[in-house]
Amino acid sequence: MATVLVVDHERRIRKWIRDSLGKCGYDVEETADGQTALETASRRHFDLILLDDALPKMDGWQVLTKLKEDSQMQKIPVVVLTSFPSVETEAAGMRLGAAHVLAKPCRTEALETTVRVAIREAERDGAPIPAREVEAEEVDAPSGPKVASAAPEFIKTGGKLAALERALRGGLPTGSLTLVEGVSGAGKSVLCQYLFYGSILDGLGAAYFSNQYTAGSLAKQMQSVGLNVLDHIREDHLCVYPLRERSADDDPDSLLAQLASEIQGLPQEYRFIIVDGITNLAQVSQDRAVMGFFSSCQQQCDEGRTIVLVGRTSAFDQNLLVRLHGMCNAHISLVMETITGRILTTLEVTKVKNFEPNSDNRFSFQVEADVGINIVPVSRIKA
């Protein structure tokens, strides 16, 4: 039976968590303040700590720092509970060594899933999540990303996916607008994560817009395929921004314009930007709105940023896709096909800035759990 320590100043929250996790078979102990929590955790083994960030006297961030500084307690995974979720709060939690940051109140299913995943991750990793040595004030005012003084010529993959670098004739040219399009399940997101990883290794500040990942879950996903970015999140080298979901009352054209404004409003330190993805907005927007969004992104690239836009092929009609292809500096197409009895994704670079496609502009792969992109050699007979 897994043991969980709940540290929250609100009695109703403690009771809700205790009742919810108790029904799932967890042994739950609770306390209302940070000092008692530290004393309790030092006396008894816990598989997880749920920690309120707004505790009286010693707040949750101070408690988290002390936990990660203690050799006996630093291995305990900590999920920070916050009533004011934000990108900055999540980044602060990751810097200090939190496994996850969870908004409260939330659905019981979200609580149970987060607890289960955090414990499983700790068991799998078998190692503490260390905290960066920071002063408590840094939590309230996260520092900006530390970036390279000059942008590299190409964004690569940190040596993790040489086939993509070859297909791009060295890497993704900086200052370029790239469209990555393909069918659902082709591996578009994973592919972009390799480029994201490479940009961070080169010291570029990077921003990732997603309707699927938070900073914590993106770091965990990338770590599972050998792309460790956790330390860079703690040091503000990268940030994950939520993509707003369209509601029935929203004008999709205006949402694309808002997204363009968000990208334009990012701190200048964030030079590499991935938008994963634009499918939900593009497929219900007018062509002129989609082209206006791409045009805005191209202007940002002219000013030195590198932007990758990700979408399903079905989001664009063929005529629009041809026009977007012309607006982009690079275009990567992913197609799923059955080859020698296996379902593979074939990646083809159909366009890359200042280069003509060469014989190495395509390769086939599978995405494997805990491995990532696995290149599959395929013999093709050219017509």
CSV table of C-alpha atoms in Angstrom, one decimal:
chain,number,residue,atom,x,y,z
A,1,MET,CA,0.0,0.0,0.0
A,2,ALA,CA,1.5,3.3,-1.1
A,3,THR,CA,1.7,6.0,1.6
A,4,VAL,CA,0.9,9.7,0.9
A,5,LEU,CA,1.4,12.8,3.1
A,6,VAL,CA,-1.0,15.6,2.4
A,7,VAL,CA,0.1,19.0,3.5
A,8,ASP,CA,-2.5,21.7,3.1
A,9,HIS,CA,-3.8,24.5,5.2
A,10,GLU,CA,-7.4,24.0,4.2
A,11,ARG,CA,-9.2,21.3,6.1
A,12,ARG,CA,-11.8,20.7,3.4
A,13,ILE,CA,-9.0,20.0,0.8
A,14,ARG,CA,-7.2,17.6,3.2
A,15,LYS,CA,-10.5,15.7,3.8
A,16,TRP,CA,-11.3,15.6,0.0
A,17,ILE,CA,-7.8,14.2,-0.8
A,18,ARG,CA,-7.8,11.8,2.1
A,19,ASP,CA,-11.3,10.4,1.1
A,20,SER,CA,-10.5,10.3,-2.6
A,21,LEU,CA,-7.1,8.5,-2.2
A,22,GLY,CA,-8.4,6.3,0.6
A,23,LYS,CA,-11.0,4.8,-1.7
A,24,CYS,CA,-8.1,3.9,-4.1
A,25,GLY,CA,-6.2,2.0,-1.4
A,26,TYR,CA,-3.7,4.7,-0.4
A,27,ASP,CA,-2.6,5.1,3.2
A,28,VAL,CA,-3.0,8.9,3.7
A,29,GLU,CA,-1.6,11.0,6.5
A,30,GLU,CA,-2.3,14.7,6.7
A,31,THR,CA,-0.9,17.9,8.3
A,32,ALA,CA,-1.7,21.6,8.0
A,33,ASP,CA,1.7,23.3,8.2
A,34,GLY,CA,5.2,23.0,6.7
A,35,GLN,CA,7.2,22.5,9.9
A,36,THR,CA,5.0,19.5,11.0
A,37,ALA,CA,5.2,18.1,7.5
A,38,LEU,CA,9.1,18.1,7.6
A,39,GLU,CA,9.1,16.5,11.0
A,40,THR,CA,6.5,13.8,9.8
A,41,ALA,CA,8.4,13.1,6.6
A,42,SER,CA,11.7,12.6,8.5
A,43,ARG,CA,10.1,10.1,10.9
A,44,ARG,CA,8.1,7.9,8.4
A,45,HIS,CA,8.5,6.7,4.9
A,46,PHE,CA,6.2,8.3,2.3
A,47,ASP,CA,5.9,7.3,-1.3
A,48,LEU,CA,4.5,10.8,-2.2
A,49,ILE,CA,3.9,14.2,-0.7
A,50,LEU,CA,1.1,16.5,-1.9
A,51,LEU,CA,2.2,20.0,-0.9
A,52,ASP,CA,0.1,23.2,-0.8
A,53,ASP,CA,2.1,26.1,-2.1
A,54,ALA,CA,0.3,28.7,0.2
A,55,LEU,CA,1.0,27.3,3.6
A,56,PRO,CA,1.1,29.7,6.6
A,57,LYS,CA,4.5,30.7,8.1
A,58,MET,CA,6.7,28.4,6.0
A,59,ASP,CA,5.2,28.3,2.6
A,60,GLY,CA,5.2,25.3,0.2
A,61,TRP,CA,8.1,26.5,-1.8
A,62,GLN,CA,10.3,26.8,1.3
A,63,VAL,CA,9.2,23.3,2.4
A,64,LEU,CA,10.0,21.9,-1.0
A,65,THR,CA,13.4,23.4,-0.9
A,66,LYS,CA,14.1,21.9,2.5
A,67,LEU,CA,12.9,18.5,1.4
A,68,LYS,CA,15.2,18.5,-1.7
A,69,GLU,CA,18.2,19.6,0.5
A,70,ASP,CA,17.7,16.7,2.9
A,71,SER,CA,19.5,13.5,1.8
A,72,GLN,CA,16.9,11.4,3.6
A,73,MET,CA,13.8,13.0,2.1
A,74,GLN,CA,15.0,14.3,-1.3
A,75,LYS,CA,13.9,11.1,-3.0
A,76,ILE,CA,10.3,11.5,-2.1
A,77,PRO,CA,8.3,12.8,-5.2
A,78,VAL,CA,6.4,16.0,-4.4
A,79,VAL,CA,3.3,17.2,-6.2
A,80,VAL,CA,2.7,20.9,-5.6
A,81,LEU,CA,-0.9,22.0,-5.1
A,82,THR,CA,-1.8,25.5,-6.2
A,83,SER,CA,-5.0,27.6,-6.3
A,84,PHE,CA,-3.4,29.9,-8.9
A,85,PRO,CA,-2.0,27.7,-11.7
A,86,SER,CA,0.2,29.4,-14.3
A,87,VAL,CA,3.1,28.8,-16.5
A,88,GLU,CA,5.4,30.6,-14.0
A,89,THR,CA,4.1,28.6,-11.1
A,90,GLU,CA,4.8,25.3,-12.9
A,91,ALA,CA,8.2,26.4,-14.0
A,92,ALA,CA,9.1,27.5,-10.4
A,93,GLY,CA,7.9,24.1,-9.1
A,94,MET,CA,10.0,22.2,-11.7
A,95,ARG,CA,13.1,24.3,-10.8
A,96,LEU,CA,12.8,23.4,-7.2
A,97,GLY,CA,12.4,19.7,-7.8
A,98,ALA,CA,8.6,19.1,-7.9
A,99,ALA,CA,7.5,16.1,-9.8
A,100,HIS,CA,4.2,17.8,-10.9
A,101,VAL,CA,2.2,20.9,-10.2
A,102,LEU,CA,-1.6,20.3,-9.8
A,103,ALA,CA,-4.3,22.9,-9.7
A,104,LYS,CA,-6.8,22.7,-6.9
A,105,PRO,CA,-9.6,22.1,-6.7
A,106,CYS,CA,-9.6,19.6,-9.6
A,107,ARG,CA,-11.5,16.5,-10.7
A,108,THR,CA,-10.9,13.4,-8.5
A,109,GLU,CA,-9.8,11.5,-11.6
A,110,ALA,CA,-7.0,14.1,-12.2
A,111,LEU,CA,-5.9,13.8,-8.6
A,112,GLU,CA,-5.7,10.0,-8.7
A,113,THR,CA,-4.0,10.0,-12.1
A,114,THR,CA,-1.3,12.5,-11.0
A,115,VAL,CA,-0.6,10.6,-7.8
A,116,ARG,CA,-0.3,7.3,-9.6
A,117,VAL,CA,1.9,8.7,-12.3
A,118,ALA,CA,4.2,10.5,-9.9
A,119,ILE,CA,4.7,7.4,-7.8
A,120,ARG,CA,5.3,5.3,-10.9
A,121,GLU,CA,7.8,7.7,-12.3
A,122,ALA,CA,9.7,7.8,-9.0
A,123,GLU,CA,9.8,4.0,-8.9
A,124,ARG,CA,11.0,3.8,-12.5
A,125,ASP,CA,13.7,6.5,-12.2
A,126,GLY,CA,14.9,5.4,-8.8
A,127,ALA,CA,16.7,8.7,-8.3
A,128,PRO,CA,16.0,12.0,-6.5
A,129,ILE,CA,14.9,15.0,-8.5
A,130,PRO,CA,17.4,17.5,-7.2
A,131,ALA,CA,16.6,21.2,-6.7
A,132,ARG,CA,18.7,23.9,-8.2
A,133,GLU,CA,20.2,26.1,-5.5
A,134,VAL,CA,18.0,29.1,-5.6
A,135,GLU,CA,16.9,31.7,-3.1
A,136,ALA,CA,13.2,31.7,-2.1
A,137,GLU,CA,12.6,35.0,-3.8
A,138,GLU,CA,13.3,33.5,-7.2
A,139,VAL,CA,10.1,31.5,-6.9
A,140,ASP,CA,8.1,34.7,-7.0
A,141,ALA,CA,10.1,36.2,-9.8
A,142,PRO,CA,11.5,33.6,-12.1
A,143,SER,CA,14.6,34.7,-13.9
A,144,GLY,CA,14.6,34.9,-17.7
A,145,PRO,CA,16.2,32.2,-19.8
A,146,LYS,CA,20.0,32.1,-20.2
A,147,VAL,CA,20.6,31.9,-23.8
A,148,ALA,CA,23.4,31.8,-26.3
A,149,SER,CA,24.8,35.2,-27.3
A,150,ALA,CA,24.5,34.4,-31.0
A,151,ALA,CA,22.1,32.0,-32.8
A,152,PRO,CA,23.6,28.9,-34.4
A,153,GLU,CA,23.3,28.5,-38.2
A,154,PHE,CA,21.1,25.4,-37.8
A,155,ILE,CA,18.8,23.9,-35.1
A,156,LYS,CA,19.8,20.3,-34.8
A,157,THR,CA,18.8,17.4,-32.6
A,158,GLY,CA,21.8,17.2,-30.3
A,159,GLY,CA,23.0,14.1,-32.1
A,160,LYS,CA,19.8,12.2,-31.3
A,161,LEU,CA,18.3,12.0,-34.8
A,162,ALA,CA,21.1,12.3,-37.4
A,163,ALA,CA,18.7,11.2,-40.2
A,164,LEU,CA,16.6,14.3,-39.7
A,165,GLU,CA,19.7,16.5,-39.8
A,166,ARG,CA,20.8,14.9,-43.1
A,167,ALA,CA,17.3,15.3,-44.6
A,168,LEU,CA,17.4,19.0,-43.7
A,169,ARG,CA,21.0,19.4,-45.1
A,170,GLY,CA,22.5,20.1,-41.7
A,171,GLY,CA,19.5,21.0,-39.6
A,172,LEU,CA,16.6,23.4,-39.5
A,173,PRO,CA,17.9,26.8,-40.7
A,174,THR,CA,17.5,29.5,-38.0
A,175,GLY,CA,15.3,32.3,-39.0
A,176,SER,CA,13.0,29.9,-40.9
A,177,LEU,CA,9.3,29.2,-40.8
A,178,THR,CA,8.6,25.4,-41.0
A,179,LEU,CA,5.4,23.5,-41.5
A,180,VAL,CA,5.3,19.9,-40.1
A,181,GLU,CA,2.2,18.2,-41.4
A,182,GLY,CA,1.0,14.6,-41.4
A,183,VAL,CA,-1.8,12.3,-40.4
A,184,SER,CA,-2.8,11.7,-36.8
A,185,GLY,CA,-0.4,9.3,-35.0
A,186,ALA,CA,2.5,9.8,-37.5
A,187,GLY,CA,4.9,11.1,-34.9
A,188,LYS,CA,4.8,14.9,-35.5
A,189,SER,CA,5.0,15.9,-31.9
A,190,VAL,CA,7.9,13.5,-31.1
A,191,LEU,CA,9.8,14.7,-34.1
A,192,CYS,CA,9.5,18.3,-33.0
A,193,GLN,CA,10.7,17.3,-29.5
A,194,TYR,CA,14.0,16.3,-31.0
A,195,LEU,CA,14.4,19.7,-32.5
A,196,PHE,CA,13.3,21.3,-29.3
A,197,TYR,CA,16.0,19.3,-27.4
A,198,GLY,CA,18.7,20.3,-29.9
A,199,SER,CA,17.8,24.0,-29.7
A,200,ILE,CA,18.1,23.9,-25.9
A,201,LEU,CA,21.5,22.2,-26.0
A,202,ASP,CA,22.6,25.1,-28.3
A,203,GLY,CA,21.6,27.6,-25.6
A,204,LEU,CA,18.5,29.0,-27.4
A,205,GLY,CA,15.5,30.0,-25.3
A,206,ALA,CA,12.6,27.9,-26.5
A,207,ALA,CA,8.9,28.1,-26.2
A,208,TYR,CA,6.5,25.2,-26.8
A,209,PHE,CA,2.7,25.9,-27.4
A,210,SER,CA,0.7,22.8,-26.7
A,211,ASN,CA,-2.9,21.6,-25.9
A,212,GLN,CA,-1.5,18.3,-24.8
A,213,TYR,CA,1.5,19.0,-22.5
A,214,THR,CA,2.3,21.1,-19.5
A,215,ALA,CA,6.0,21.8,-18.6
A,216,GLY,CA,6.1,18.9,-16.3
A,217,SER,CA,4.4,16.3,-18.6
A,218,LEU,CA,6.5,17.5,-21.6
A,219,ALA,CA,9.7,17.0,-19.6
A,220,LYS,CA,8.6,13.6,-18.5
A,221,GLN,CA,7.6,12.6,-22.1
A,222,MET,CA,10.9,13.8,-23.5
A,223,GLN,CA,12.9,12.1,-20.7
A,224,SER,CA,11.2,8.8,-21.6
A,225,VAL,CA,12.8,8.9,-25.0
A,226,GLY,CA,16.2,10.0,-23.9
A,227,LEU,CA,15.8,13.7,-24.2
A,228,ASN,CA,16.4,15.2,-20.8
A,229,VAL,CA,15.3,18.8,-20.5
A,230,LEU,CA,14.3,18.9,-16.8
A,231,ASP,CA,17.3,21.0,-15.8
A,232,HIS,CA,16.6,23.4,-18.5
A,233,ILE,CA,13.0,23.9,-17.3
A,234,ARG,CA,14.3,24.7,-13.9
A,235,GLU,CA,16.7,27.2,-15.3
A,236,ASP,CA,14.1,28.8,-17.5
A,237,HIS,CA,15.7,27.8,-20.8
A,238,LEU,CA,12.3,26.8,-22.0
A,239,CYS,CA,8.7,27.4,-21.3
A,240,VAL,CA,5.5,25.6,-22.2
A,241,TYR,CA,2.4,27.6,-23.0
A,242,PRO,CA,-1.2,26.2,-23.2
A,243,LEU,CA,-3.0,26.5,-26.5
A,244,ARG,CA,-6.5,27.8,-25.9
A,245,GLU,CA,-9.3,25.3,-26.8
A,246,ARG,CA,-12.0,26.8,-29.0
A,247,SER,CA,-15.5,27.0,-27.5
A,248,ALA,CA,-18.8,27.2,-29.3
A,249,ASP,CA,-18.9,31.0,-29.0
A,250,ASP,CA,-15.4,31.7,-30.2
A,251,ASP,CA,-14.5,33.0,-33.6
A,252,PRO,CA,-11.7,30.8,-34.8
A,253,ASP,CA,-10.3,33.5,-37.0
A,254,SER,CA,-9.9,35.8,-34.0
A,255,LEU,CA,-8.3,32.9,-32.0
A,256,LEU,CA,-5.6,32.5,-34.7
A,257,ALA,CA,-5.0,36.3,-34.5
A,258,GLN,CA,-4.7,36.0,-30.7
A,259,LEU,CA,-2.2,33.2,-31.0
A,260,ALA,CA,-0.1,35.3,-33.4
A,261,SER,CA,-0.1,38.1,-30.9
A,262,GLU,CA,0.9,35.7,-28.1
A,263,ILE,CA,3.9,34.5,-30.2
A,264,GLN,CA,4.8,38.1,-31.0
A,265,GLY,CA,4.6,39.1,-27.3
A,266,LEU,CA,7.0,36.4,-26.1
A,267,PRO,CA,10.2,37.7,-24.5
A,268,GLN,CA,12.9,38.1,-27.2
A,269,GLU,CA,15.1,35.5,-25.5
A,270,TYR,CA,12.7,32.8,-26.8
A,271,ARG,CA,14.2,32.4,-30.3
A,272,PHE,CA,12.8,28.9,-31.1
A,273,ILE,CA,9.1,28.4,-31.0
A,274,ILE,CA,7.0,25.3,-31.7
A,275,VAL,CA,3.2,25.5,-32.0
A,276,ASP,CA,1.9,21.9,-31.6
A,277,GLY,CA,-0.6,22.2,-33.1
A,278,ILE,CA,-2.8,24.4,-35.1
A,279,THR,CA,-5.1,21.7,-36.4
A,280,ASN,CA,-8.2,22.6,-34.3
A,281,LEU,CA,-8.1,26.2,-35.4
A,282,ALA,CA,-6.9,25.9,-39.0
A,283,GLN,CA,-9.6,23.4,-40.0
A,284,VAL,CA,-12.5,25.7,-38.9
A,285,SER,CA,-10.9,29.0,-40.0
A,286,GLN,CA,-11.1,30.8,-43.3
A,287,ASP,CA,-8.2,30.5,-45.6
A,288,ARG,CA,-7.3,34.2,-45.3
A,289,ALA,CA,-7.1,33.9,-41.5
A,290,VAL,CA,-4.8,30.9,-41.8
A,291,MET,CA,-2.6,32.7,-44.3
A,292,GLY,CA,-2.6,35.8,-42.1
A,293,PHE,CA,-1.4,33.7,-39.2
A,294,PHE,CA,1.4,32.2,-41.3
A,295,SER,CA,2.3,35.7,-42.5
A,296,SER,CA,2.6,37.0,-39.0
A,297,CYS,CA,4.9,34.1,-38.1
A,298,GLN,CA,7.0,34.7,-41.2
A,299,GLN,CA,7.5,38.3,-40.0
A,300,GLN,CA,8.7,37.0,-36.7
A,301,CYS,CA,11.2,34.7,-38.5
A,302,ASP,CA,12.4,37.7,-40.5
A,303,GLU,CA,13.3,39.3,-37.2
A,304,GLY,CA,15.4,36.3,-36.1
A,305,ARG,CA,13.0,33.8,-34.6
A,306,THR,CA,12.7,30.2,-35.8
A,307,ILE,CA,9.1,28.9,-35.8
A,308,VAL,CA,7.7,25.4,-36.4
A,309,LEU,CA,4.0,25.0,-36.9
A,310,VAL,CA,2.5,21.5,-36.6
A,311,GLY,CA,-0.8,20.3,-38.0
A,312,ARG,CA,-2.7,17.4,-39.4
A,313,THR,CA,-2.8,17.2,-43.2
A,314,SER,CA,-6.6,17.1,-43.0
A,315,ALA,CA,-6.7,20.6,-41.5
A,316,PHE,CA,-5.8,22.2,-44.9
A,317,ASP,CA,-7.4,21.8,-48.3
A,318,GLN,CA,-5.0,21.0,-51.1
A,319,ASN,CA,-5.0,24.5,-52.6
A,320,LEU,CA,-4.4,26.1,-49.2
A,321,LEU,CA,-1.6,23.7,-48.5
A,322,VAL,CA,0.2,24.6,-51.7
A,323,ARG,CA,0.0,28.3,-50.8
A,324,LEU,CA,1.3,27.6,-47.2
A,325,HIS,CA,4.1,25.6,-48.7
A,326,GLY,CA,5.1,28.7,-50.7
A,327,MET,CA,5.0,30.9,-47.5
A,328,CYS,CA,7.2,28.5,-45.5
A,329,ASN,CA,11.0,28.2,-45.6
A,330,ALA,CA,10.9,24.5,-44.9
A,331,HIS,CA,8.2,21.8,-45.2
A,332,ILE,CA,8.3,18.4,-43.6
A,333,SER,CA,5.6,15.9,-44.6
A,334,LEU,CA,4.9,12.7,-42.6
A,335,VAL,CA,2.9,9.9,-44.3
A,336,MET,CA,2.0,6.5,-42.7
A,337,GLU,CA,2.3,3.5,-45.0
A,338,THR,CA,2.6,-0.3,-44.8
A,339,ILE,CA,6.1,-1.5,-45.8
A,340,THR,CA,7.1,-5.1,-45.7
A,341,GLY,CA,4.2,-5.8,-43.4
A,342,ARG,CA,4.9,-3.0,-40.9
A,343,ILE,CA,3.1,0.3,-40.4
A,344,LEU,CA,5.8,2.9,-40.7
A,345,THR,CA,6.0,6.7,-40.9
A,346,THR,CA,7.8,8.1,-43.9
A,347,LEU,CA,9.2,11.5,-43.4
A,348,GLU,CA,10.0,13.7,-46.4
A,349,VAL,CA,11.6,17.1,-46.4
A,350,THR,CA,9.9,18.6,-49.5
A,351,LYS,CA,11.5,22.1,-49.0
A,352,VAL,CA,14.3,23.5,-47.0
A,353,LYS,CA,15.6,27.1,-47.0
A,354,ASN,CA,18.3,27.8,-49.6
A,355,PHE,CA,18.6,24.1,-50.6
A,356,GLU,CA,17.2,21.8,-53.1
A,357,PRO,CA,15.9,18.4,-51.7
A,358,ASN,CA,18.5,15.7,-52.1
A,359,SER,CA,18.5,11.9,-52.1
A,360,ASP,CA,18.7,11.9,-48.3
A,361,ASN,CA,15.5,13.9,-47.9
A,362,ARG,CA,13.4,11.0,-46.7
A,363,PHE,CA,13.5,8.2,-44.2
A,364,SER,CA,11.1,5.8,-42.5
A,365,PHE,CA,10.7,5.2,-38.8
A,366,GLN,CA,8.6,3.9,-36.0
A,367,VAL,CA,7.9,5.7,-32.7
A,368,GLU,CA,8.6,3.2,-29.8
A,369,ALA,CA,7.7,3.7,-26.2
A,370,ASP,CA,10.8,4.4,-24.0
A,371,VAL,CA,12.9,4.6,-27.2
A,372,GLY,CA,11.5,7.4,-29.3
A,373,ILE,CA,12.1,7.5,-33.1
A,374,ASN,CA,13.6,4.3,-34.4
A,375,ILE,CA,14.9,4.5,-38.0
A,376,VAL,CA,13.8,1.6,-40.1
A,377,PRO,CA,15.9,0.9,-43.2
A,378,VAL,CA,13.7,0.6,-46.3
A,379,SER,CA,14.7,-0.2,-49.9
A,380,ARG,CA,12.8,1.8,-52.5
A,381,ILE,CA,12.8,1.3,-56.2
A,382,LYS,CA,12.7,4.7,-58.0
A,383,ALA,CA,10.5,4.9,-61.0
